[in-house]
Amino acid sequence: MPTKQIILIVLLATVLPSFTAVGYVYSLSSAERWLFMMRADAQRYAEAMLAGDAATQGRYAKEFKGEVVVANPKTKTVLFAPRGDSGKFTLLYAPNETADWISYEQTGARRIREKWYVLAQ
């Protein structure tokens, strides 16, 4: 095999997955894209809010200053709603899914990941 063909194959093998990954991210809805990028930190922040862990909340508060974040200890849920132009969706973190989720889904909530719902706007 000539060197040029080997270089072309290696180049394509490294570049094509990148294009596929970028295409996948942009094919997601805005709520799913936000969750794809922020899920790990948002989940830690939500769990800290529900547990009353002020130290962990302080670490993540700056990261989520562009969102309205509201914890409801009674239902054990945390709401994330981006402010400004990107506020076209509201996400609900619900770690303890119970029979109550049937009522959430009837009011327009749609499960997009385990423990995560997007609320109808």
PDB file of C-alpha atoms in Angstrom, residues 41-112:
ATOM      1  CA  ASP A  41     -22.541  18.572  37.492  1.00  0.00           C
ATOM      2  CA  ALA A  42     -26.285  19.249  37.529  1.00  0.00           C
ATOM      3  CA  GLN A  43     -26.943  15.904  39.167  1.00  0.00           C
ATOM      4  CA  ARG A  44     -24.309  16.494  41.864  1.00  0.00           C
ATOM      5  CA  TYR A  45     -25.680  19.992  42.479  1.00  0.00           C
ATOM      6  CA  ALA A  46     -29.268  18.702  42.688  1.00  0.00           C
ATOM      7  CA  GLU A  47     -28.303  15.905  45.068  1.00  0.00           C
ATOM      8  CA  ALA A  48     -26.467  18.406  47.274  1.00  0.00           C
ATOM      9  CA  MET A  49     -29.517  20.673  47.301  1.00  0.00           C
ATOM     10  CA  LEU A  50     -31.820  17.823  48.288  1.00  0.00           C
ATOM     11  CA  ALA A  51     -29.395  16.645  50.981  1.00  0.00           C
ATOM     12  CA  GLY A  52     -28.806  20.147  52.350  1.00  0.00           C
ATOM     13  CA  ASP A  53     -25.052  19.914  51.669  1.00  0.00           C
ATOM     14  CA  ALA A  54     -24.095  23.612  51.683  1.00  0.00           C
ATOM     15  CA  ALA A  55     -20.415  23.024  50.879  1.00  0.00           C
ATOM     16  CA  THR A  56     -21.161  21.113  47.681  1.00  0.00           C
ATOM     17  CA  GLN A  57     -23.904  23.566  46.742  1.00  0.00           C
ATOM     18  CA  GLY A  58     -21.395  26.407  47.034  1.00  0.00           C
ATOM     19  CA  ARG A  59     -18.994  24.671  44.640  1.00  0.00           C
ATOM     20  CA  TYR A  60     -21.645  24.317  41.931  1.00  0.00           C
ATOM     21  CA  ALA A  61     -23.651  27.518  42.465  1.00  0.00           C
ATOM     22  CA  LYS A  62     -21.355  29.590  40.206  1.00  0.00           C
ATOM     23  CA  GLU A  63     -21.624  27.049  37.432  1.00  0.00           C
ATOM     24  CA  PHE A  64     -25.416  27.342  37.387  1.00  0.00           C
ATOM     25  CA  LYS A  65     -25.815  31.087  37.809  1.00  0.00           C
ATOM     26  CA  GLY A  66     -27.241  31.215  34.261  1.00  0.00           C
ATOM     27  CA  GLU A  67     -30.103  28.946  35.297  1.00  0.00           C
ATOM     28  CA  VAL A  68     -32.968  29.191  37.716  1.00  0.00           C
ATOM     29  CA  VAL A  69     -32.507  26.219  40.038  1.00  0.00           C
ATOM     30  CA  VAL A  70     -35.230  25.395  42.532  1.00  0.00           C
ATOM     31  CA  ALA A  71     -35.221  22.433  44.917  1.00  0.00           C
ATOM     32  CA  ASN A  72     -38.444  21.057  46.348  1.00  0.00           C
ATOM     33  CA  PRO A  73     -37.597  18.890  49.376  1.00  0.00           C
ATOM     34  CA  LYS A  74     -41.230  17.791  49.748  1.00  0.00           C
ATOM     35  CA  THR A  75     -41.329  16.075  46.337  1.00  0.00           C
ATOM     36  CA  LYS A  76     -37.555  15.502  46.299  1.00  0.00           C
ATOM     37  CA  THR A  77     -37.150  17.160  42.909  1.00  0.00           C
ATOM     38  CA  VAL A  78     -34.957  19.929  41.512  1.00  0.00           C
ATOM     39  CA  LEU A  79     -35.975  22.166  38.635  1.00  0.00           C
ATOM     40  CA  PHE A  80     -33.420  23.611  36.182  1.00  0.00           C
ATOM     41  CA  ALA A  81     -34.599  26.386  33.852  1.00  0.00           C
ATOM     42  CA  PRO A  82     -32.091  28.371  31.766  1.00  0.00           C
ATOM     43  CA  ARG A  83     -32.573  32.150  31.792  1.00  0.00           C
ATOM     44  CA  GLY A  84     -32.642  34.454  28.798  1.00  0.00           C
ATOM     45  CA  ASP A  85     -33.043  33.401  25.185  1.00  0.00           C
ATOM     46  CA  SER A  86     -32.127  29.802  25.873  1.00  0.00           C
ATOM     47  CA  GLY A  87     -34.961  29.407  28.400  1.00  0.00           C
ATOM     48  CA  LYS A  88     -37.046  27.335  26.028  1.00  0.00           C
ATOM     49  CA  PHE A  89     -37.065  24.282  28.253  1.00  0.00           C
ATOM     50  CA  THR A  90     -37.293  23.280  31.881  1.00  0.00           C
ATOM     51  CA  LEU A  91     -35.670  20.151  33.233  1.00  0.00           C
ATOM     52  CA  LEU A  92     -36.744  18.275  36.328  1.00  0.00           C
ATOM     53  CA  TYR A  93     -34.331  16.072  38.261  1.00  0.00           C
ATOM     54  CA  ALA A  94     -36.293  13.375  40.062  1.00  0.00           C
ATOM     55  CA  PRO A  95     -34.096  10.762  41.744  1.00  0.00           C
ATOM     56  CA  ASN A  96     -36.934   8.886  43.489  1.00  0.00           C
ATOM     57  CA  GLU A  97     -39.343   7.986  40.745  1.00  0.00           C
ATOM     58  CA  THR A  98     -42.589   6.761  42.277  1.00  0.00           C
ATOM     59  CA  ALA A  99     -46.210   6.479  41.250  1.00  0.00           C
ATOM     60  CA  ASP A 100     -46.263  10.298  41.216  1.00  0.00           C
ATOM     61  CA  TRP A 101     -44.412  10.209  37.895  1.00  0.00           C
ATOM     62  CA  ILE A 102     -47.514   9.009  36.159  1.00  0.00           C
ATOM     63  CA  SER A 103     -49.124  12.345  37.013  1.00  0.00           C
ATOM     64  CA  TYR A 104     -46.010  14.253  35.861  1.00  0.00           C
ATOM     65  CA  GLU A 105     -46.126  12.475  32.529  1.00  0.00           C
ATOM     66  CA  GLN A 106     -49.851  13.177  32.177  1.00  0.00           C
ATOM     67  CA  THR A 107     -49.175  16.909  32.589  1.00  0.00           C
ATOM     68  CA  GLY A 108     -46.654  16.913  29.773  1.00  0.00           C
ATOM     69  CA  ALA A 109     -43.373  15.865  31.377  1.00  0.00           C
ATOM     70  CA  ARG A 110     -41.304  13.605  29.163  1.00  0.00           C
ATOM     71  CA  ARG A 111     -38.513  11.395  30.454  1.00  0.00           C
ATOM     72  CA  ILE A 112     -35.303  12.030  28.521  1.00  0.00           C
TER      73      ILE A 112
END
